[in-house]
C-alpha cells in the first residue's frame, strides 16, 4: 500500500517503457510487505544532472540506472564503489541520508546466477567470452575474482579485447582471439559466454557460433533474455550442453540492488517468476 511513508526507488534510463525492473521489484516489495515502490523515469541525457539533483531533493531512496546513463551518471554521485569504478559504470544507487552511493551489480549478478542456476563451481575452468563491450567489462571483472584457469576474450574489434586483457591480467590469466580462431578456441574451452547483441530480438536466428562446434561438455551462457532461448542456447541444448539464459543476470543484478536499498535478501524465484509472468501476458496481448 502506498502512503506518506512509502520509500521510492527509481529507474533512470532512456527509453524505459519496456523495462521489466518495475514489475520485478514491485512484486518483491509486495511479497515481503515492504513499504517501497519502484517507478521508471524516462530521463533525456541532457537532463540527467537535474534528475540526480531531484533524487536528493525528493529523498528518493535508491535508483537503478540503465542505458544511456550508466557511465554519464558517475560524476554526479558522491561515492563510487571500487567495483563500479573499475568496471566504469553504475547500475545501482543508494541514497544514504543525502549522499548518493554508486554500485555496479551486473557482473556479480551474472556470476551469482551462473553459479546458482547451473551448479558449476568455475574452479579450474577455461572461460571464453564473446564481446568486449560494457556488459563484458562487468562480467569479466567478476569472473576474474573466481577460481577460473583462464579467460579468453573474443571480439570483432581486437584492440578493445587487448585493452580489457591489460586491465584484467593481474587478476587472472587472459587470452585474446579473433573470430577466425573461434572454432579452435571453443574446442579448448569449458564455458562459453555470449555478451554481444547477436541473437537479440528481432534477429533471433543469428548466432556467432556454429552448432556443430558445441559439445556436451560445454556450459553455454547467453546474457540476452529476449528471446529467453536464443539461437545459441537452442543449438547448445540440442548438442547436449548445459545452458544458462540471460534472465538470470537480470534477476540477480536486481537481487543485489534490492539488498542494497532495503537490507533484505529477496527470493530470486519470486522475482524471476514475476518477469516470466509479464512476458506471458505480453505474448497473450500480442496474439489477441
Ligand atoms: P553492451 O553494453 O551490451 O555490452 P556494447 O558496449 O555496445 O553493448 O558492446 C556490444 C558488443 O557486441 C561489442 O563487443 C561488439 O563488438 P565490437 O567491440 O567489435 O564492436 C559486439 N558486437 C555488436 N555487433 C556485432 C556483430 N555484428 N558481430 C560481432 N560482434 C558484435
XYZ file of N, CA and C in Angstrom, residues 18-32 38 225 228 247-248 250-255 258 266-283:
135
model
N 9.878 -0.346 -21.748
C 9.790 -1.812 -21.823
C 10.536 -2.517 -20.689
N 11.046 -1.732 -19.758
C 11.834 -2.357 -18.679
C 10.964 -3.270 -17.812
N 11.555 -4.395 -17.421
C 10.858 -5.320 -16.512
C 11.239 -5.061 -15.055
N 12.114 -4.086 -14.813
C 12.535 -3.837 -13.424
C 11.382 -3.398 -12.524
N 10.486 -2.495 -12.974
C 9.399 -2.107 -12.063
C 8.544 -3.296 -11.625
N 8.199 -4.147 -12.564
C 7.373 -5.316 -12.221
C 8.123 -6.240 -11.265
N 9.397 -6.468 -11.565
C 10.189 -7.399 -10.753
C 10.316 -6.907 -9.310
N 10.656 -5.623 -9.140
C 10.875 -5.121 -7.782
C 9.565 -4.885 -7.034
N 8.548 -4.358 -7.720
C 7.280 -4.130 -7.022
C 6.653 -5.444 -6.565
N 6.807 -6.509 -7.367
C 6.280 -7.825 -6.959
C 6.960 -8.275 -5.673
N 8.266 -8.046 -5.611
C 9.029 -8.477 -4.436
C 8.681 -7.624 -3.212
N 8.546 -6.305 -3.430
C 8.150 -5.437 -2.299
C 6.805 -5.912 -1.737
N 5.875 -6.235 -2.628
C 4.555 -6.671 -2.177
C 4.629 -8.014 -1.458
N 5.413 -8.940 -2.039
C 5.509 -10.280 -1.443
C 6.082 -10.194 -0.024
N 7.001 -9.253 0.193
C 7.628 -9.109 1.518
C 6.917 -8.064 2.393
N 8.500 1.200 -6.796
C 9.535 1.346 -7.838
C 8.885 1.951 -9.076
N 18.075 -11.859 -22.884
C 16.885 -12.546 -22.364
C 15.632 -12.276 -23.184
N 14.148 -15.631 -24.583
C 14.719 -16.339 -23.436
C 15.672 -17.436 -23.880
N 18.166 -14.271 -18.480
C 17.221 -13.800 -17.471
C 17.852 -13.839 -16.078
N 18.730 -14.820 -15.867
C 19.389 -14.965 -14.558
C 20.202 -13.733 -14.190
N 19.745 -10.694 -15.248
C 18.807 -9.608 -14.969
C 18.225 -9.750 -13.556
N 17.813 -10.976 -13.224
C 17.196 -11.207 -11.910
C 18.208 -10.957 -10.789
N 19.409 -11.492 -10.924
C 20.379 -11.390 -9.831
C 20.999 -9.998 -9.686
N 21.122 -9.234 -10.807
C 21.568 -7.849 -10.605
C 20.499 -7.110 -9.801
N 19.242 -7.516 -9.999
C 18.131 -6.932 -9.244
C 18.141 -7.381 -7.787
N 18.447 -8.656 -7.558
C 18.531 -9.180 -6.189
C 19.564 -8.375 -5.390
N 18.359 -4.798 -4.759
C 17.296 -4.848 -3.736
C 17.911 -4.916 -2.335
N 16.083 -10.716 -1.133
C 14.823 -11.188 -1.721
C 14.953 -12.597 -2.291
N 13.815 -13.174 -2.643
C 13.797 -14.521 -3.225
C 13.920 -14.400 -4.752
N 15.037 -14.869 -5.327
C 15.220 -14.748 -6.778
C 14.102 -15.419 -7.567
N 13.531 -16.490 -6.991
C 12.491 -17.219 -7.740
C 11.223 -16.391 -7.903
N 10.882 -15.632 -6.860
C 9.695 -14.767 -6.954
C 9.951 -13.686 -8.002
N 11.166 -13.149 -7.985
C 11.484 -12.078 -8.939
C 11.472 -12.616 -10.374
N 12.092 -13.792 -10.556
C 12.111 -14.380 -11.908
C 10.702 -14.663 -12.394
N 9.882 -15.217 -11.500
C 8.523 -15.598 -11.890
C 7.703 -14.369 -12.310
N 7.926 -13.232 -11.627
C 7.160 -12.022 -11.983
C 7.535 -11.548 -13.391
N 8.804 -11.698 -13.765
C 9.231 -11.289 -15.109
C 8.649 -12.252 -16.153
N 8.718 -13.549 -15.851
C 8.182 -14.541 -16.803
C 6.686 -14.340 -17.009
N 5.993 -14.065 -15.912
C 4.549 -13.822 -15.973
C 4.256 -12.622 -16.887
N 5.076 -11.580 -16.762
C 4.883 -10.384 -17.579
C 5.142 -10.685 -19.061
N 6.156 -11.516 -19.341
C 6.399 -11.940 -20.731
C 5.193 -12.713 -21.281
N 4.647 -13.626 -20.448
C 3.497 -14.432 -20.902
C 2.311 -13.533 -21.214
N 2.100 -12.520 -20.378
C 0.998 -11.581 -20.603
C 1.186 -10.813 -21.907
N 2.435 -10.394 -22.144
C 2.737 -9.669 -23.387
C 2.457 -10.541 -24.612
N 2.847 -11.829 -24.512
C 2.599 -12.760 -25.626
C 1.113 -12.885 -25.884
